[in-house]
Short mmCIF file of C-alpha atoms and ligand atoms in Angstrom, two decimals:
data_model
loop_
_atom_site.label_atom_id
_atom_site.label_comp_id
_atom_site.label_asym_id
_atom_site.label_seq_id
_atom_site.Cartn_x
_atom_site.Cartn_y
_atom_site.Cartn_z
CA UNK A 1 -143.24 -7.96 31.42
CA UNK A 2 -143.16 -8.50 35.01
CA UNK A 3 -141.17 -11.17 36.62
CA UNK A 4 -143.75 -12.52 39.03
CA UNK A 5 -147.04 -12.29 38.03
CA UNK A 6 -149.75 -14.16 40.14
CA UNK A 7 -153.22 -13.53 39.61
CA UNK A 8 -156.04 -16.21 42.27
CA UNK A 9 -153.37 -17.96 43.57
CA UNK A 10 -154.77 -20.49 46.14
CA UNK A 11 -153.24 -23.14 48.49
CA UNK A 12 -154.36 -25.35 50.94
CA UNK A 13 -152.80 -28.10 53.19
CA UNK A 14 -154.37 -31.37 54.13
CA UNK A 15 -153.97 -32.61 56.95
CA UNK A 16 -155.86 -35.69 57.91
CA UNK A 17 -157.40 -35.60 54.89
CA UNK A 18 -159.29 -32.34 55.72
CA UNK A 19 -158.20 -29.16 53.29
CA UNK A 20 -157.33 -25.99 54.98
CA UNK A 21 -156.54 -22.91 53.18
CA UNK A 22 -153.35 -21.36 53.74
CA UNK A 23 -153.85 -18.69 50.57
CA UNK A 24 -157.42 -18.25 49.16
CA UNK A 25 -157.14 -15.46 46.98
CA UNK A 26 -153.43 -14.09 46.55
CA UNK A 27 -152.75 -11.28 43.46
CA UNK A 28 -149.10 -10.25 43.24
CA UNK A 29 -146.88 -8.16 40.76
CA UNK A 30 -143.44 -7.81 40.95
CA UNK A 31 -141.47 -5.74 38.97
CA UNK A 32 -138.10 -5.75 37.03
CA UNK A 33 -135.18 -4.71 39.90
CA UNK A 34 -138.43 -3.71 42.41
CA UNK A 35 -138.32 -5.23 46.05
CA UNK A 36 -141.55 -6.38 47.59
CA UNK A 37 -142.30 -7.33 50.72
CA UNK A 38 -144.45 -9.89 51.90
CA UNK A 39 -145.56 -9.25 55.76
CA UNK A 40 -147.80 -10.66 58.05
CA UNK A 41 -148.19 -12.39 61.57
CA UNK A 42 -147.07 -15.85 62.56
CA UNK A 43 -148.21 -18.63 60.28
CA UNK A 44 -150.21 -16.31 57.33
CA UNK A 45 -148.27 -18.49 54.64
CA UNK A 46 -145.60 -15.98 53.77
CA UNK A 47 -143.08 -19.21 53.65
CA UNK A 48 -145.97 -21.13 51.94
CA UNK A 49 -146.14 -18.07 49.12
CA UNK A 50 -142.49 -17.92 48.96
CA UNK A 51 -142.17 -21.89 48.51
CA UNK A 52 -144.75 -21.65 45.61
CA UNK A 53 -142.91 -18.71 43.54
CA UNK A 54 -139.66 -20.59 43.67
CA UNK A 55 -141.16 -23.93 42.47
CA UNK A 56 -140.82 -25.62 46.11
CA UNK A 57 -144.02 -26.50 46.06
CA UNK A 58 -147.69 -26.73 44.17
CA UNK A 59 -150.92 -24.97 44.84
CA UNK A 60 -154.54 -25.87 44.51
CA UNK A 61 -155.04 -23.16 41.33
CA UNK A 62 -154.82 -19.70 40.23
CA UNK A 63 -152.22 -18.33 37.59
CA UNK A 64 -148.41 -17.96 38.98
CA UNK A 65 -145.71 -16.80 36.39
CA UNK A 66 -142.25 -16.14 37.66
CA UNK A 67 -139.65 -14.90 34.55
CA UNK A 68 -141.52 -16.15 32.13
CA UNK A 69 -141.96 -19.20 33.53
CA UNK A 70 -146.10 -20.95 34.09
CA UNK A 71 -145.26 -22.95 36.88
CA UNK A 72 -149.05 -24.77 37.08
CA UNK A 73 -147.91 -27.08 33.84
CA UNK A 74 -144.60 -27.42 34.87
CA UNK A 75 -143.28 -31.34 34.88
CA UNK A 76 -140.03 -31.80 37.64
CA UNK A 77 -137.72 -32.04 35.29
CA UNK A 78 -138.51 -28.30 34.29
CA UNK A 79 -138.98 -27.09 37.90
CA UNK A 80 -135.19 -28.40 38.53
CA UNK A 81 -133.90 -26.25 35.69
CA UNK A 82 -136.43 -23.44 36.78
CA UNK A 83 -134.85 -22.88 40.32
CA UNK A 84 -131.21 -23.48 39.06
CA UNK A 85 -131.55 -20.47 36.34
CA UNK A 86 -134.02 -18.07 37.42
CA UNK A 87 -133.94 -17.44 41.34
CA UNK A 88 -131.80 -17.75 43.99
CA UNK A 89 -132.58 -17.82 47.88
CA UNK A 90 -131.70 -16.25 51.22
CA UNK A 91 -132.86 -17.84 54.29
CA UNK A 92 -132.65 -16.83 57.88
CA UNK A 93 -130.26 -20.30 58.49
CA UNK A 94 -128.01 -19.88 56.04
CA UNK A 95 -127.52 -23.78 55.52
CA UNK A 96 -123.86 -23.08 54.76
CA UNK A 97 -122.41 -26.74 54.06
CA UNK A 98 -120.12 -26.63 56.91
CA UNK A 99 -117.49 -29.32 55.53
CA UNK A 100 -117.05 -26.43 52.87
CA UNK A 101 -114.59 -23.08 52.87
CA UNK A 102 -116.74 -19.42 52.59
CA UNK A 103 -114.93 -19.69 48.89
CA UNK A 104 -116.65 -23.18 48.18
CA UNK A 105 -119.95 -22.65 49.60
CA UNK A 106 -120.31 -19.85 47.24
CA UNK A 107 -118.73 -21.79 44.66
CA UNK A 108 -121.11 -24.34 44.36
CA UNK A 109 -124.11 -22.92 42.80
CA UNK A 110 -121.79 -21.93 40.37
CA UNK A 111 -120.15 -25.34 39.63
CA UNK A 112 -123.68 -27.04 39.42
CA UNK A 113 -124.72 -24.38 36.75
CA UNK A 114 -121.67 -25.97 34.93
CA UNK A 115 -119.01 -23.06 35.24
CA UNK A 116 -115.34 -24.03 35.04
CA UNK A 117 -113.99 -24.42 38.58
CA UNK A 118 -111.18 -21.79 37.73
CA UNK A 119 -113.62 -18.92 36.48
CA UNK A 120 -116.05 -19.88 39.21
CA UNK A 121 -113.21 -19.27 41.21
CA UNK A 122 -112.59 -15.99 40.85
CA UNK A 123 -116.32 -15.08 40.74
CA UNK A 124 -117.08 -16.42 44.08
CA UNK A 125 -113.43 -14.63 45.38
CA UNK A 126 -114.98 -11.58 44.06
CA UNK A 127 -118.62 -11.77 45.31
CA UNK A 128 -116.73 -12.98 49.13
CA UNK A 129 -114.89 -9.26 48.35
CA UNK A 130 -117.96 -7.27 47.70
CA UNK A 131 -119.42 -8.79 50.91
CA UNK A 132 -116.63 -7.72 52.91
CA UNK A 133 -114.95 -10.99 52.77
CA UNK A 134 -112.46 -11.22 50.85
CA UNK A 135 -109.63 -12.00 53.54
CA UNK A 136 -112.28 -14.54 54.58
CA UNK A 137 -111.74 -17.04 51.54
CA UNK A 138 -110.37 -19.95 53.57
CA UNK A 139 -112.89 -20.19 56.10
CA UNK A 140 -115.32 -22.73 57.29
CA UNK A 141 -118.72 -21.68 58.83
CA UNK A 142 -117.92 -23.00 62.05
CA UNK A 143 -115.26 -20.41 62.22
CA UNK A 144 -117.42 -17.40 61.02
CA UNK A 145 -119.88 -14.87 63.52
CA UNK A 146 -123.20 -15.05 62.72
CA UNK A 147 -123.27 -11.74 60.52
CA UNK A 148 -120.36 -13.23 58.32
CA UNK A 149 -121.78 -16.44 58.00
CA UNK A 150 -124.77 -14.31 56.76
CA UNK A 151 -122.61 -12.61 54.02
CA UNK A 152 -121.67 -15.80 52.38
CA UNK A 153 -125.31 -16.86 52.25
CA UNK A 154 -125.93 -13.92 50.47
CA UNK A 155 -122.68 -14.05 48.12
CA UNK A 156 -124.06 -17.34 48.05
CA UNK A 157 -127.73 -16.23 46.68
CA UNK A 158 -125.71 -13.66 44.26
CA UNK A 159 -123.05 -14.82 42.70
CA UNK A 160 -124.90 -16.47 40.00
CA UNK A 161 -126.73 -13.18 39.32
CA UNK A 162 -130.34 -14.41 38.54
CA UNK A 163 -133.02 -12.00 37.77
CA UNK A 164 -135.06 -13.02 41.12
CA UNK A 165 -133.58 -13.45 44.63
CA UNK A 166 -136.33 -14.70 47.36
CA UNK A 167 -135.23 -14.34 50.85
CA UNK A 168 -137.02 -15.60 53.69
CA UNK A 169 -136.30 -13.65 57.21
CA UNK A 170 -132.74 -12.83 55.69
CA UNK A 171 -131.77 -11.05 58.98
CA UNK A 172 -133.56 -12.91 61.31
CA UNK A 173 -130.83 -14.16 63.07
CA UNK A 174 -129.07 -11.44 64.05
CA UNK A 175 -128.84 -8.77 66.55
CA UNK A 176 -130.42 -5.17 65.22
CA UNK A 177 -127.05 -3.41 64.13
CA UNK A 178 -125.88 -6.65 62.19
CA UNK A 179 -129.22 -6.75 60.48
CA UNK A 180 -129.22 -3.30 59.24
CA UNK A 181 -125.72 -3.93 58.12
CA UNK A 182 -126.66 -6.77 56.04
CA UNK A 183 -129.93 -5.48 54.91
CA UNK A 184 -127.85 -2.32 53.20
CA UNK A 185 -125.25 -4.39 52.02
CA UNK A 186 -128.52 -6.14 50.53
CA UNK A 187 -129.11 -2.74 48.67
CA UNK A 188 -126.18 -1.78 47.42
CA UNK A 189 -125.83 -4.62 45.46
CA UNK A 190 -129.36 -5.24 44.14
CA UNK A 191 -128.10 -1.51 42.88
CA UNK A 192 -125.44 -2.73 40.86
CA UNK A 193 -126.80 -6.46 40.25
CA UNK A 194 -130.24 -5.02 39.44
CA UNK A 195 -132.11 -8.01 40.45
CA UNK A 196 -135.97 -8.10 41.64
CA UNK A 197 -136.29 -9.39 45.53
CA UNK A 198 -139.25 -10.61 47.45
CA UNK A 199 -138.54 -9.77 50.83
CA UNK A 200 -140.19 -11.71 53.51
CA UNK A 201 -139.92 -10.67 56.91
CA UNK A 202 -141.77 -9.67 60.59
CA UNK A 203 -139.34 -6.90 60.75
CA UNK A 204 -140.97 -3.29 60.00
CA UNK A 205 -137.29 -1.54 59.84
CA UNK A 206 -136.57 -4.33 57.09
CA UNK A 207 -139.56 -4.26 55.26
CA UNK A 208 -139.12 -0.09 54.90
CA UNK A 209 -136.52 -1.10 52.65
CA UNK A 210 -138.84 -2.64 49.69
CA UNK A 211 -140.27 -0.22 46.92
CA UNK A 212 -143.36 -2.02 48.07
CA UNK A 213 -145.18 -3.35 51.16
CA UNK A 214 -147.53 -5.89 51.46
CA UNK A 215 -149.21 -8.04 53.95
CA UNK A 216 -150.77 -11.86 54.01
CA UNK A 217 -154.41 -11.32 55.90
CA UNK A 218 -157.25 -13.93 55.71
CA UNK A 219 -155.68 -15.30 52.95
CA UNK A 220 -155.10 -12.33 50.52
CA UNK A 221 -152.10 -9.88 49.83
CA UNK A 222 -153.36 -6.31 50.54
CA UNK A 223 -151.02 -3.67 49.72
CA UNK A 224 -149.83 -1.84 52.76
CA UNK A 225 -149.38 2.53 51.86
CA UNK A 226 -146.54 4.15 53.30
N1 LIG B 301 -146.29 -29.14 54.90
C1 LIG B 301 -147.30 -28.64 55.61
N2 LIG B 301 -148.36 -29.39 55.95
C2 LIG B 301 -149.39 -28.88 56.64
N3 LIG B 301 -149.45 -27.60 57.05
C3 LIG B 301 -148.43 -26.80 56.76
C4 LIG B 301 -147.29 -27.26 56.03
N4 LIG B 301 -146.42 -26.23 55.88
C5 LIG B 301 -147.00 -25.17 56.49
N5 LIG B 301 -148.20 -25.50 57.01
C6 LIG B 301 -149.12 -24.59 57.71
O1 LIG B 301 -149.43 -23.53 56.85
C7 LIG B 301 -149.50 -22.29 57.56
C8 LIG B 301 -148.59 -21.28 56.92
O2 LIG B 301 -147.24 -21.66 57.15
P1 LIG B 301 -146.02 -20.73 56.70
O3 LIG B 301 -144.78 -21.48 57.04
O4 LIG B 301 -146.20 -20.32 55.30
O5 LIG B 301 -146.22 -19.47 57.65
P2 LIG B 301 -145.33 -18.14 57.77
O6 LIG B 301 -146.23 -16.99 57.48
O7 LIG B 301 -144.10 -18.27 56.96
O8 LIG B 301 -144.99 -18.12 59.34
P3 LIG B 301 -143.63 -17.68 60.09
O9 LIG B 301 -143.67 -16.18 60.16
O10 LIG B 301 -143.80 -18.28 61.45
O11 LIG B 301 -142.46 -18.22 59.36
C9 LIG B 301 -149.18 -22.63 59.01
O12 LIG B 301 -150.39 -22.75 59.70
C10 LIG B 301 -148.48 -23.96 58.93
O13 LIG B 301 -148.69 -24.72 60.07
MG1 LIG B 302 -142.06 -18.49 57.44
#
């Protein structure tokens, strides 16, 4: 079974009462461990599509399942336990709590999921290690570079190992040799983590990283062949 399947998704916003449509006609599969990429100019409604798979917000109608989950009869109560257990998120601000260590920040998704402080620990000690952090443990965001604060927002994203990350711009902040760096750091552990990843992003050199391409035009996600 895929975990996203989306089939006539459609979205508009109102603004002064008047509807416009963001999505009209959106179709999307995404596979177990595959990365997709959602492309597109400016204001297409990549966010908008992103916000929608993770339960962020609602849309107008179409079918949109996301690990098993039918997120057009969801009640809030169920979206809440949908986002803490199935998907995690990288953004291009990292929104590291800056009061917080690098070890905290990525402890905390694993605290709310109800971990014992000691085990999460260790598991956010190790993640900090994979991302090249691990002598790093102690440190607040205000004291990190850009690229490191980066690495705990994706230690962050994958310590609790759900089945679907969503990043949005993950690099976007950095210069062209720390994004690369990140982006393959990215890889290597969706290769041991096996997790599926929709990859939003302007960036072509990014976006050659997904299995798959795709754009936002008019409305609709066309596949785009490499
Ligand atoms: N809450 C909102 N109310 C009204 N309009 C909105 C709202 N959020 C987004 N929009 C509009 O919807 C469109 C799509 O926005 P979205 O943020 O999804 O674009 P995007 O493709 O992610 O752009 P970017 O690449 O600049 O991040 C834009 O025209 C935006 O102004
Ligand atoms: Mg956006």
């Amino acid at each position: 079974m895929p975990v996203v399947s989306i089939q006539k998704l459609r979205k508009s916003y109102f603004i002064s009462d008047k509807g416009i449509p963001i999505l009209s006609d959106i179709n999307l599969e995404v596979n177990s461990s595959e990365i997709v990429s959602v492309e597109g100019a400016s204001g297409v409604g990549k966010s908008t599509l992103l916000n929608i798979i993770g339960a962020m917000d609602d849309f107008d109608s179409g079918k949109v399942d996301v690990c098993g989950v039918d997120l057009a009869n969801i009640s809030s109560i169920d979206k809440e336990k949908f986002r803490a257990q199935k998907i995690s998120l990288i953004f291009q601000h990292h929104l590291l709590l800056p009061d917080f260590s690098a070890l905290e920040n990525v402890m905390i998704p694993l605290l709310i999921s109800g971990m014992n402080p000691n085990k999460a620990k260790k598991e956010a000690a190790t993640m900090l290690s994979m991302v090249g952090l691990g002598e790093r443990l102690e440190s607040f965001p205000s004291q990190l570079s850009g690229g490191e604060s980066a690495r705990v927002g994706v230690a962050r994203a994958l310590v609790s190992r759900k089945q679907l990350i969503l990043a949005d711009e993950p690099t976007g902040n950095l210069d062209r040799e720390n994004s690369r760096n990140l982006m393959a750091l990215i890889m290597d552990l969706q290769k041991e983590f096996k997790f599926s990843m929709i990859l939003v992003t302007h960036d072509m050199e990014l976006a050659s990283f997904a299995n798959r391409r795709n754009r936002i035009l008019s409305g609709e996600l066309q596949p785009i062949l490499t």
